[in-house]
Short mmCIF file of C-alpha atoms in Angstrom, two decimals:
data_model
loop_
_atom_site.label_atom_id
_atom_site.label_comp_id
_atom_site.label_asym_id
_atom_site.label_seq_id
_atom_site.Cartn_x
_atom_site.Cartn_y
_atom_site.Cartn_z
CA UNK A 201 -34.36 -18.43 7.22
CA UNK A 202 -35.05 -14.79 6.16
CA UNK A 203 -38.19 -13.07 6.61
CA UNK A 204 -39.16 -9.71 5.12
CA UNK A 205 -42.06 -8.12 6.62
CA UNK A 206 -43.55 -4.96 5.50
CA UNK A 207 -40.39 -3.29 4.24
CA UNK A 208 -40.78 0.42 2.93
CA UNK A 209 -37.56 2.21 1.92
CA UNK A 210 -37.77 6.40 1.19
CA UNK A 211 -34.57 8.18 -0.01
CA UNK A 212 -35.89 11.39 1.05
CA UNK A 213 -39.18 11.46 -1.05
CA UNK A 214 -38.77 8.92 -3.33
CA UNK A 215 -40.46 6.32 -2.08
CA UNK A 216 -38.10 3.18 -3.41
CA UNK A 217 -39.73 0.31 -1.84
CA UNK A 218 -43.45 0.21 -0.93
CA UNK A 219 -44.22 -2.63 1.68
CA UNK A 220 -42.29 -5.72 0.80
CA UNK A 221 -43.34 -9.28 2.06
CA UNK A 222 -41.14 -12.12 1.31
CA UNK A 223 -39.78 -15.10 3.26
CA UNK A 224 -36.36 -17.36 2.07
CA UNK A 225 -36.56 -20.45 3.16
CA UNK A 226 -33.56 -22.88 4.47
CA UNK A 227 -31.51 -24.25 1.44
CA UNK A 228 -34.13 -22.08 -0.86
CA UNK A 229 -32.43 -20.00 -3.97
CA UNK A 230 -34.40 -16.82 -4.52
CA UNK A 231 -34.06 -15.03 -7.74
CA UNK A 232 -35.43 -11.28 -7.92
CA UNK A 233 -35.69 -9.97 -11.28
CA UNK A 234 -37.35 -6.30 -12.37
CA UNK A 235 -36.60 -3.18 -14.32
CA UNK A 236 -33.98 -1.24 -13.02
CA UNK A 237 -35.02 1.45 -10.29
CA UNK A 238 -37.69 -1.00 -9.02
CA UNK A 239 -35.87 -1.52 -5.67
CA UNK A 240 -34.62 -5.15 -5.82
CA UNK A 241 -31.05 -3.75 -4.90
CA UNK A 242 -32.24 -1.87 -2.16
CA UNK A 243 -34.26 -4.76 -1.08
CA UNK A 244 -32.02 -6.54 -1.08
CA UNK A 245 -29.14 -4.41 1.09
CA UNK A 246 -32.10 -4.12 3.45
CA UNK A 247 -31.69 -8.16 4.47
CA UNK A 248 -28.04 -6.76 5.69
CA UNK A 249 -29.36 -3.36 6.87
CA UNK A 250 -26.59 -2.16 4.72
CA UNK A 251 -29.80 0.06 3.95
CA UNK A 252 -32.27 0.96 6.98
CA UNK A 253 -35.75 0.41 6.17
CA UNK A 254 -37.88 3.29 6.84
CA UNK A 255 -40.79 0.92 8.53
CA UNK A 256 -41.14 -2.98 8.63
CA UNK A 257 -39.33 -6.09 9.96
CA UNK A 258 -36.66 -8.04 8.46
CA UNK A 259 -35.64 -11.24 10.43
CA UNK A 260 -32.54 -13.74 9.64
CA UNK A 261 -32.32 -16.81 11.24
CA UNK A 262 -34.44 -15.75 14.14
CA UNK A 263 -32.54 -12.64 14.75
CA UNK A 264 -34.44 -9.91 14.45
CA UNK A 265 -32.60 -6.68 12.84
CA UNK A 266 -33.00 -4.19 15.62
CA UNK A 267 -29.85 -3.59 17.47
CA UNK A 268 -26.56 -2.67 16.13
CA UNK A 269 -25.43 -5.75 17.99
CA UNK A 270 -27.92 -8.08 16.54
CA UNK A 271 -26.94 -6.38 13.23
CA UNK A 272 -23.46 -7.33 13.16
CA UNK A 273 -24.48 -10.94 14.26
CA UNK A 274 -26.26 -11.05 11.47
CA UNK A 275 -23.77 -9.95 9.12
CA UNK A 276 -21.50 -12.15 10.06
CA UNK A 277 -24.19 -15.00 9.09
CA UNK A 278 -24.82 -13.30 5.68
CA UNK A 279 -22.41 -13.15 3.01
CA UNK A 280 -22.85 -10.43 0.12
CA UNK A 281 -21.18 -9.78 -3.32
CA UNK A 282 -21.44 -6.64 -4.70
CA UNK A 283 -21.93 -6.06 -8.41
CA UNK A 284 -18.56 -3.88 -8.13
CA UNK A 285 -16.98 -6.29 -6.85
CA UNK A 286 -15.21 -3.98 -3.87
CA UNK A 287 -12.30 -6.25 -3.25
CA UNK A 288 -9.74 -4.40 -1.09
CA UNK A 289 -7.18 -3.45 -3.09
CA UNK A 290 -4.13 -2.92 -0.80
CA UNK A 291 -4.62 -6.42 0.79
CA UNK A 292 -3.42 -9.50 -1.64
CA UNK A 293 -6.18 -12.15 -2.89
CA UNK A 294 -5.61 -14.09 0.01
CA UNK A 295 -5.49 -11.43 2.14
CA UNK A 296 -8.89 -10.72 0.94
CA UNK A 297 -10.46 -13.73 2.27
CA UNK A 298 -8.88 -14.40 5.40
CA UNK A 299 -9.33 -11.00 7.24
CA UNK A 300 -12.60 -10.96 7.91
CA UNK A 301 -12.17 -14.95 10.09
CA UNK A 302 -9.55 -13.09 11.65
CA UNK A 303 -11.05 -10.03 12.84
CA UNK A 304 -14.51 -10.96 13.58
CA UNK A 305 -13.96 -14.75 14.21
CA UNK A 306 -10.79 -13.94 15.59
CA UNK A 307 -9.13 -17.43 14.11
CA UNK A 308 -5.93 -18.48 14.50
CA UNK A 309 -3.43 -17.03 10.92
CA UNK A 310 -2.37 -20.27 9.99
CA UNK A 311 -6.55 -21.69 10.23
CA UNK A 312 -7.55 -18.50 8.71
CA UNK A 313 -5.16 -19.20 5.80
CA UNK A 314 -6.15 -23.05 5.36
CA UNK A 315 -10.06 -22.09 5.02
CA UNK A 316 -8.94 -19.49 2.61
CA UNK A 317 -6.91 -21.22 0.58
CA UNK A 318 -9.77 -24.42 0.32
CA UNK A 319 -11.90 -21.36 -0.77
CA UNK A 320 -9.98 -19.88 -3.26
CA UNK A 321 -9.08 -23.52 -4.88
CA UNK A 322 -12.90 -24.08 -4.98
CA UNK A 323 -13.34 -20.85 -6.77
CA UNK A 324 -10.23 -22.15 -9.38
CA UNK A 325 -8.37 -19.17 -8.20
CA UNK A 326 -5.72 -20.92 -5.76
CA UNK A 327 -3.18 -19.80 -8.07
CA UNK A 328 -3.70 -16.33 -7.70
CA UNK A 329 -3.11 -16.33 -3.66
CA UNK A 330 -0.69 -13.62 -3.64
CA UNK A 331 -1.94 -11.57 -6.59
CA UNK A 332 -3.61 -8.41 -6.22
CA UNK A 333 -7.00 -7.29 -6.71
CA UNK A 334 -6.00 -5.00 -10.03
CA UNK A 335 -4.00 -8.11 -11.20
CA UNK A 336 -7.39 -9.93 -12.03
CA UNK A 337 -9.99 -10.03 -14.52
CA UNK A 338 -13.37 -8.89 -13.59
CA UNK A 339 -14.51 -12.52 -13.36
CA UNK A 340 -11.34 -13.36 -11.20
CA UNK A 341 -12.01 -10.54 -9.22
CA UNK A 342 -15.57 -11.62 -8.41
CA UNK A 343 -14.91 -14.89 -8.33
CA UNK A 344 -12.52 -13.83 -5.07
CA UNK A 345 -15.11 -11.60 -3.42
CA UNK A 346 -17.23 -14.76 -3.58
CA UNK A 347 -14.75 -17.12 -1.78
CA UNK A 348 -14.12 -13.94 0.82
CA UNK A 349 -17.72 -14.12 1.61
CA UNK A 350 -17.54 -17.75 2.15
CA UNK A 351 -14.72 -17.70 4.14
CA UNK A 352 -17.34 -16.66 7.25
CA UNK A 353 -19.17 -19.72 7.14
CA UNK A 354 -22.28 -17.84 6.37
CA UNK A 355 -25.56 -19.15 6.30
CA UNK A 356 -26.63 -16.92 3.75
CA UNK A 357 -25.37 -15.53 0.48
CA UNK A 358 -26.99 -12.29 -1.23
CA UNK A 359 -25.85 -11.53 -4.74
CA UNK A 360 -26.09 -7.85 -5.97
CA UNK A 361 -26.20 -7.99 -9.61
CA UNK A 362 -22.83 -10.11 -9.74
CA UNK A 363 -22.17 -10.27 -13.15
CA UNK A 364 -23.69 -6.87 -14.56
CA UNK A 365 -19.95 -5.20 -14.35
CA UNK A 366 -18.16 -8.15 -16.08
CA UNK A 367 -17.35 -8.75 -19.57
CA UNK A 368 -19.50 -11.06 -21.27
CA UNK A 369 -17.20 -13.92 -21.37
CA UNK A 370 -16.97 -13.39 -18.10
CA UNK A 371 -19.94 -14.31 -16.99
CA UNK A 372 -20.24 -17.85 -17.15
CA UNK A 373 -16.90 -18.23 -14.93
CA UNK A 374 -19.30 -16.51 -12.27
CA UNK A 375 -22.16 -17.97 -12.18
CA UNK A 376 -20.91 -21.74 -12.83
CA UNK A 377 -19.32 -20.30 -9.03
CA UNK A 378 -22.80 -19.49 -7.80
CA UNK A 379 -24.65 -22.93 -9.42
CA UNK A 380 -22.16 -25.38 -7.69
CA UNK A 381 -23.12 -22.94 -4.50
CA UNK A 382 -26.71 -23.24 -5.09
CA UNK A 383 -26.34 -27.38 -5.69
CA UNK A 384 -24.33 -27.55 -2.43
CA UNK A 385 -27.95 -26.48 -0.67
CA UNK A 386 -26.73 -22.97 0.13
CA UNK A 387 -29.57 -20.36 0.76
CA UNK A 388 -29.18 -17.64 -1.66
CA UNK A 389 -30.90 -14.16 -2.94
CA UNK A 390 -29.92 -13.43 -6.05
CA UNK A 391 -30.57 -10.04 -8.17
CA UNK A 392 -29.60 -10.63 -11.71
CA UNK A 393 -30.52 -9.83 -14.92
CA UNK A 394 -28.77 -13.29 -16.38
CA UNK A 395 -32.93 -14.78 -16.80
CA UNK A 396 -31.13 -18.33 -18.85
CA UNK A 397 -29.25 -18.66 -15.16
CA UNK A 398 -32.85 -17.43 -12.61
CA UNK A 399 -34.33 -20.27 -14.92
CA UNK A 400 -31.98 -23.11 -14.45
CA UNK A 401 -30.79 -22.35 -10.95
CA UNK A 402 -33.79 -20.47 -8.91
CA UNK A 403 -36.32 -22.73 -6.84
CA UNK A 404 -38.68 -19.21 -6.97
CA UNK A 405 -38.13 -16.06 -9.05
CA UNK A 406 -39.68 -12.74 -7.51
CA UNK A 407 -40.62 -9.92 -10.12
CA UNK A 408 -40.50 -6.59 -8.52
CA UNK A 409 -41.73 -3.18 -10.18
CA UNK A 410 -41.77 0.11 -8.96
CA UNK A 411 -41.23 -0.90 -5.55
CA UNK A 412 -43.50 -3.56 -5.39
CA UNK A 413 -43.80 -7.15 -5.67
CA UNK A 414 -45.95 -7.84 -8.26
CA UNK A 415 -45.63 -11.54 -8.38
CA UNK A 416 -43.52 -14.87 -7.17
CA UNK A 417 -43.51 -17.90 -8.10
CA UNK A 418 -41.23 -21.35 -9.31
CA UNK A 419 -39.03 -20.47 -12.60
CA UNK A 420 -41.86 -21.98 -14.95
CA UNK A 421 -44.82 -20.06 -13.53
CA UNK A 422 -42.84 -16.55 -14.05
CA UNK A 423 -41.02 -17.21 -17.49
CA UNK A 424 -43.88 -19.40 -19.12
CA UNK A 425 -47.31 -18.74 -17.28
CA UNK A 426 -46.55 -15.51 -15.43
CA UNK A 427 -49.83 -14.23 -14.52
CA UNK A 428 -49.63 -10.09 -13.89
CA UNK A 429 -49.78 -8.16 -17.15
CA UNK A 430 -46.56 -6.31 -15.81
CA UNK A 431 -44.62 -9.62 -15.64
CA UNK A 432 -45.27 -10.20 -19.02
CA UNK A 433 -44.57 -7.42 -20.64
CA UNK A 434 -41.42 -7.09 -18.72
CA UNK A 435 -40.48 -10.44 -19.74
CA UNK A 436 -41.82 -9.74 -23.57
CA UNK A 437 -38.93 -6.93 -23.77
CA UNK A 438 -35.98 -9.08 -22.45
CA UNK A 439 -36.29 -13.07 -23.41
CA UNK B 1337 27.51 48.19 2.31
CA UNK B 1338 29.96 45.65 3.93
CA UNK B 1339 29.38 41.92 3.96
CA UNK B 1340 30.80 40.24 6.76
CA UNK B 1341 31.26 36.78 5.75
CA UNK B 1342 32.81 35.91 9.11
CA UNK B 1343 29.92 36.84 10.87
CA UNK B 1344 27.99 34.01 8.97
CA UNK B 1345 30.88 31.26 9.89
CA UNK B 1346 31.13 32.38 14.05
CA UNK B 1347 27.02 32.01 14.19
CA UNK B 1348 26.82 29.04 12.05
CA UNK B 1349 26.98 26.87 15.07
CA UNK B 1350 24.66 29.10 17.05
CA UNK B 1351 21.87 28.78 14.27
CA UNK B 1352 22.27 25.26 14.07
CA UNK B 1353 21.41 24.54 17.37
CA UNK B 1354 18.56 26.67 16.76
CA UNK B 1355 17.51 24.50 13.94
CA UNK B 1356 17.84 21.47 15.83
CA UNK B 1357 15.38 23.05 18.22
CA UNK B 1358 13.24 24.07 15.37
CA UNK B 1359 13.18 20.17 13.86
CA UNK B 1360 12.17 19.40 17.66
CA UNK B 1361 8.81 21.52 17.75
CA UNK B 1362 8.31 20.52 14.71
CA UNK B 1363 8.59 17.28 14.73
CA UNK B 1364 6.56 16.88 18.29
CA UNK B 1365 3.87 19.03 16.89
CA UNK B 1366 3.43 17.45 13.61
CA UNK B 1367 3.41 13.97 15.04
CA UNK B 1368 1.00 15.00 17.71
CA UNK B 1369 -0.85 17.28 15.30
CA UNK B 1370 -1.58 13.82 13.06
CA UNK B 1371 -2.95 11.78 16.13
CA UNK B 1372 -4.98 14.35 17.03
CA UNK B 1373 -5.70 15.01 13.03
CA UNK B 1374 -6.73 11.48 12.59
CA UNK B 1375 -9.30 11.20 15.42
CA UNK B 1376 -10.93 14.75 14.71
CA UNK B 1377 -11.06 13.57 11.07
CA UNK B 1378 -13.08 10.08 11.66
CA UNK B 1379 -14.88 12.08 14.75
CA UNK B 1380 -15.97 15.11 11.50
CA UNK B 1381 -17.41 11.79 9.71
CA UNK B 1382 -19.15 10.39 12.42
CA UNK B 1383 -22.84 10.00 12.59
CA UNK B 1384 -23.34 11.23 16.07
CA UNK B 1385 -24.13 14.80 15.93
CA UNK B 1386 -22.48 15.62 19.69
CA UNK B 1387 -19.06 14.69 18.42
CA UNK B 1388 -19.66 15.94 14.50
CA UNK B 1389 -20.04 19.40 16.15
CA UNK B 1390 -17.65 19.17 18.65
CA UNK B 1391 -15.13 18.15 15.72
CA UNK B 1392 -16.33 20.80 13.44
CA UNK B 1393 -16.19 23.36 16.03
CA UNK B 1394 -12.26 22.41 16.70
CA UNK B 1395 -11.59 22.62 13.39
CA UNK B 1396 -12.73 26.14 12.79
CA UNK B 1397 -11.81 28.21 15.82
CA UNK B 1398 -8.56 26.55 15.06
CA UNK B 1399 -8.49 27.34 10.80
CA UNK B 1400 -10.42 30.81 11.56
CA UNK B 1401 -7.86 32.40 13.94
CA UNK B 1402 -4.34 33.25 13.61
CA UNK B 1403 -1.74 30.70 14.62
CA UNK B 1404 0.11 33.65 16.78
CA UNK B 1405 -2.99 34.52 18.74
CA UNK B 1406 -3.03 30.85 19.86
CA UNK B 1407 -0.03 31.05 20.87
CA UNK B 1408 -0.18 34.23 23.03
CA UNK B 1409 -3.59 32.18 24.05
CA UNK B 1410 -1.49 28.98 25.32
CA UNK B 1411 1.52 31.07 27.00
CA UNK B 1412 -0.41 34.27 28.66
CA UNK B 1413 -4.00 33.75 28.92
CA UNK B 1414 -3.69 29.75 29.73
CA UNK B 1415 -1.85 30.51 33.38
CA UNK B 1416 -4.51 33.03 34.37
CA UNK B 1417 -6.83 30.32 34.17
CA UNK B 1418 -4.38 27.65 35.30
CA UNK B 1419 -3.32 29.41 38.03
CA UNK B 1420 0.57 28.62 37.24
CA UNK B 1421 3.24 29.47 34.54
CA UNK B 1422 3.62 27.30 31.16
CA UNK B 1423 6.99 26.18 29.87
CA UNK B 1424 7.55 28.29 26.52
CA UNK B 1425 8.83 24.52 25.37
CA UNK B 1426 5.15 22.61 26.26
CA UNK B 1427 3.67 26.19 25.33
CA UNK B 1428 5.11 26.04 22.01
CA UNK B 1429 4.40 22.45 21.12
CA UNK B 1430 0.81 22.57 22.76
CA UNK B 1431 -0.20 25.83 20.54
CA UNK B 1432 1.27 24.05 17.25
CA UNK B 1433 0.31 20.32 18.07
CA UNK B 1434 -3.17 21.94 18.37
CA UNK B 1435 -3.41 23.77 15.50
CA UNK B 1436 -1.66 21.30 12.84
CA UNK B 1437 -4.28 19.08 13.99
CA UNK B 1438 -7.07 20.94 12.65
CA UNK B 1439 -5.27 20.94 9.69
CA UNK B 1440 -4.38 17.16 9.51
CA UNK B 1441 -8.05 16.93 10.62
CA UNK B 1442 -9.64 18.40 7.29
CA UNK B 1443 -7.04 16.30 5.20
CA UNK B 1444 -7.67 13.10 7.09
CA UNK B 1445 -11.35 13.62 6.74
CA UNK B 1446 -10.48 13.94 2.78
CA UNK B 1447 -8.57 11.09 2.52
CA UNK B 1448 -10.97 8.83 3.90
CA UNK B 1449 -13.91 10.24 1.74
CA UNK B 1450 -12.38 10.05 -1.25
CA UNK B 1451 -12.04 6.10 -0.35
CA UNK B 1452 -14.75 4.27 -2.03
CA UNK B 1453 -18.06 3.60 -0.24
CA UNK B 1454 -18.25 0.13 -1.42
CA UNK B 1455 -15.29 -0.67 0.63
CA UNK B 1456 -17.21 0.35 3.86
CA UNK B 1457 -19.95 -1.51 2.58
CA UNK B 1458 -17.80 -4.69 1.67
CA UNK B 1459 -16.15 -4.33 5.25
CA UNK B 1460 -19.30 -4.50 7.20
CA UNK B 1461 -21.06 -6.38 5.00
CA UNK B 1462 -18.18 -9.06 6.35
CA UNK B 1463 -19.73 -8.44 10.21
CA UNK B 1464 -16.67 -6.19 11.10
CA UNK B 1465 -17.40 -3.09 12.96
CA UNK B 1466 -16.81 -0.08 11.71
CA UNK B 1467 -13.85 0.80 13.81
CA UNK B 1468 -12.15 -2.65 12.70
CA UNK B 1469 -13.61 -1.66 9.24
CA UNK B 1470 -11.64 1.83 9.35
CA UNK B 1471 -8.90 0.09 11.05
CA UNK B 1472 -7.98 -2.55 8.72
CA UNK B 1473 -9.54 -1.46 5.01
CA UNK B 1474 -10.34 2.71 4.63
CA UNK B 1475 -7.20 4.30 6.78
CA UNK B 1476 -4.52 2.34 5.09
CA UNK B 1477 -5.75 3.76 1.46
CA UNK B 1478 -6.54 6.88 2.52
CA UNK B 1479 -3.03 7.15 4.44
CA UNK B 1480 -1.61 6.67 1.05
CA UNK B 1481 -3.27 9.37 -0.64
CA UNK B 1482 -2.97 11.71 2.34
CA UNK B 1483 1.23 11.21 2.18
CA UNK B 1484 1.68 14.33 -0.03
CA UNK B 1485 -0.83 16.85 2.04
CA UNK B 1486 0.63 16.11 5.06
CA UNK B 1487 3.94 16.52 4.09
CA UNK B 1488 2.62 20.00 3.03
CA UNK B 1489 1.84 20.38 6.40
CA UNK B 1490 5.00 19.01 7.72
CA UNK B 1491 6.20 21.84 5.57
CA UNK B 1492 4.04 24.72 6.94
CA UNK B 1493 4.77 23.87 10.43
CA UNK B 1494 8.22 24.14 10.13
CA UNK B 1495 7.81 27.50 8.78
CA UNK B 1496 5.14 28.46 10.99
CA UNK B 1497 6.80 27.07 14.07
CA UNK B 1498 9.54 30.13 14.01
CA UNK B 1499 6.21 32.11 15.67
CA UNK B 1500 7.24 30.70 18.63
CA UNK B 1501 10.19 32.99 18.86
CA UNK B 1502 7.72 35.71 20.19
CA UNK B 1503 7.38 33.55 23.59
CA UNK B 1504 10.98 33.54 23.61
CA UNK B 1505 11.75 30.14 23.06
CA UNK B 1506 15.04 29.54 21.14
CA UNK B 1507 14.37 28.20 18.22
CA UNK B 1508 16.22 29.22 14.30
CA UNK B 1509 14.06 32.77 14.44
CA UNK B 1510 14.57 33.71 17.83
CA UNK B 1511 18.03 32.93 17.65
CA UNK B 1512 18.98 34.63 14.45
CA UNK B 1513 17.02 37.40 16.49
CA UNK B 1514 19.29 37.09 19.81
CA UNK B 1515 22.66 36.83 17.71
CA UNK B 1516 21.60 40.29 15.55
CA UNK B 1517 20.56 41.97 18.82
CA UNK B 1518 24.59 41.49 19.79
CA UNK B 1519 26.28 42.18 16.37
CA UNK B 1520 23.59 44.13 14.03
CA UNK B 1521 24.61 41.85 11.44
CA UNK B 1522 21.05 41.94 9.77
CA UNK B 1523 21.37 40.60 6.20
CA UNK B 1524 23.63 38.30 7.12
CA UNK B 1525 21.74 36.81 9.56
CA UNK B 1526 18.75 36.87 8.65
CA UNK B 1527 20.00 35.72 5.01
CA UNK B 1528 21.50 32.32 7.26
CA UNK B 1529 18.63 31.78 8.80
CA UNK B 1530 16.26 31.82 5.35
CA UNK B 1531 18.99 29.65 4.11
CA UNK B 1532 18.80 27.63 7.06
CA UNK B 1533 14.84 26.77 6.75
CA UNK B 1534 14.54 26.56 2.98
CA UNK B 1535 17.41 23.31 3.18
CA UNK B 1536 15.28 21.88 5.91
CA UNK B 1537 11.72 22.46 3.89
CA UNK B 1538 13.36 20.91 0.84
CA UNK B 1539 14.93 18.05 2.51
CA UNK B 1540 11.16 17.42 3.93
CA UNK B 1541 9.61 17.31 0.57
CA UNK B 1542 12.56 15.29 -1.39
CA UNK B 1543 11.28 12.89 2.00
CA UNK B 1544 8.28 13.04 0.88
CA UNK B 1545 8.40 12.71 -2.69
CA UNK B 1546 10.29 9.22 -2.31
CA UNK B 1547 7.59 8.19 0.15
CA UNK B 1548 4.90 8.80 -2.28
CA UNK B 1549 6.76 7.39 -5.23
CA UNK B 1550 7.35 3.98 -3.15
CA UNK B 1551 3.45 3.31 -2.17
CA UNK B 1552 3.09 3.92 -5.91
CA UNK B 1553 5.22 1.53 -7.01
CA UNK B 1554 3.79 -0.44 -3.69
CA UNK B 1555 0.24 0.09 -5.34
CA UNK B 1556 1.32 -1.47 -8.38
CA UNK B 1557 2.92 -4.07 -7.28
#
């Protein structure tokens, strides 16, 4: 579904990711875990080209990322959610989720409203249709950028660090979200610190350090059996 | 010295129709000054350096030389190149739509930078472009937070629009300067005429002040 082909990513001279390979299978939930500042984020917004790799080849359901055109296709396959949430906060709740099928799917209002509404009920949130962004809890909040992903149909769903901005009794509300996602077969790339949920839900965790993927494997073979002496010792300082 | 109240009551009526040509201009240029404001703005933003320049170029020919000096630009130099005379009306409103868009330009381009870049990011993230992007999600904030600079501008314009009297065109200035020309009735006049502008300025920002109060309560909801 996604492959990642010799990614490098400079911010002037920092050199923030250093030749990335990775592939995401169909249906396949991919956790990436790491220290902070070792470029999972910004691998990550390079599967969107929300960040331009300097060099290398990312391509998403056969679409290769090279033209603006094919890059807006391929948005519109790919939902993300952003760890800050970045609801729109003139537009209500449902207004949130339904603009996007209008503008770019150009769908009928009434349709628009139906998907939206299914969407927010799935997310427990139908309730808060007509509420505003700053009316909601963190978890609310994120639980709505979630369902306004959805609401393109997308093939994909990246997380960015979804629930490092909420309250931690917040959390669960989130990811129970993202598990009954992941159990519907939805493709996902997730970067998260929440290691209890990369465990449970992730069919492969990838560590990253300093730009670099250091190793991949299924849940049990990073968290028990990891192999690299930088896994380990990253995983010594956090489980 | 003598103050000759009567004078003030006989040109009332003359100044007011001044004024009402005054609100014109200024209403014209103001309006055309924000269109033209809100495209230079994005344009100062874009990524294309051609149009960046071109923008930034506008803006500061416009911001580094004297409103007046357009003017006399518009109305006498202009028709030498034209080959034919300019209206002192589209004259006036060209030299002051022109320049209040540079100004609405650098206060657009504000407003939309001090929008968060996550909700760019979020927008096209969605597969919208970044026109339906700006369209839909970063204008409509920033247009809130631009409401009380632009009725600043609103503001100067009205002031600065009484340089148009130079070209001759009748506005509250150039009248006040036509009716003292007959009667030398100075400080009366020109006393009206101050009194004239400052209850149009503050009627503009009371305007404003309500519209900024409502999109906060709007904001809140």
């Amino acid at each position: 579904m996604i492959s990642i082909k010799n990614i490098h990513k400079k911010f002037g001279k920092l050199h923030v990711l250093k030749g990335i390979d990775a592939h995401i299978a169909e249906k396949e939930v991919v956790v990436i875990i790491g220290p902070s500042g070792s470029g999972k984020s910004t691998l990550l917004r390079c599967i969107n080209y929300l960040e331009e790799p300097t060099e290398g080849e990312i391509i998403v359901d056969g679409i290769p990322l090279t033209s603006e055109a094919n890059i807006n296709k391929v948005r519109e396959e790919v939902g993300m959610v952003f760890q800050r949430f970045n609801l729109f906060p003139h537009k209500s709740v449902l207004d949130n989720v339904k603009l996007a099928p209008m503008t770019v799917r150009k769908m009928p209002k009434a349709e628009a409203e139906k998907i939206a509404l299914d969407l927010l009920e799935k997310v427990g949130l139908a309730d808060k249709a007509h509420a505003y962004p700053e009316q909601l809890s963190g978890g609310q909040q994120q639980r709505v950028a979630i369902a306004r992903a959805l609401a393109m149909r997308p093939k994909v769903m990246l997380f960015d660090e979804p629930t490092s901005a909420l309250d931690p009794e917040m959390v669960k509300e989130v990811l129970d979200v993202m598990k009954s996602l992941a159990h519907e077969g939805m493709t996902m790339a997730i970067v998260t610190h929440e290691m209890g949920f990369a465990r449970e839900v992730g069919d492969r965790v990838l560590f990253m350090d300093e730009g670099r993927l250091v190793e991949e494997g299924t849940p049990d073979e990073i968290f028990s059996h990891a192999k690299e002496e930088r896994t380990q010792s990253f995983l010594s300082k956090i489980l | 010295m003598n103050f000759d109240f009567d004078l003030i009551v006989r040109s009332f009526p003359l100044l007011l129709v001044g004024a009402g040509v005054t609100v014109q201009i200024t209403a014209f240029s103001v309006s055309l000054g924000m269109l033209i404001g809100m495209f230079v703005g994005i344009a100062r933003l874009s990524n294309t350096w051609i149009i960046k320049t071109l923008a930034a170029v506008y803006v500061d020919f416009i911001r580094g030389t004297p409103l007046l000096v357009q003017i006399f630009l518009i109305y006498f130099a202009l028709p030498i190149i034209v080959g034919q005379r300019i209206d002192p009306f589209i004259a006036a409103i060209t030299a002051c739509s022109i320049n209040s868009g540079a100004y609405v330009a650098e206060i657009f381009r504000g407003g939309i930078q001090s929008i968060d870049k996550g909700q760019m990011e979020a927008g096209r993230s969605l597969g919208m472009t970044w026109g339906q992007t700006m369209r839909h999600i970063i204008l409509p904030q920033a247009f809130k937070r631009i409401i009380p600079p632009l009725g600043n501008e609103f503001i100067a314009m009205m002031k600065d629009s009484s340089l148009v009297s130079v070209i001759g065109f009748e506005e509250l200035t150039r009248r006040g300067q036509l009716i003292i020309a007959r009667t030398y009735g100075s400080f009366e006049i020109w006393l009206s005429v101050a009194f004239i502008y400052l209850i149009m300025t503050f009627t503009i920002s009371r305007l404003v002040d309500y519209l900024e109060r409502r999109y906060k309560i709007d904001d809140k909801h």
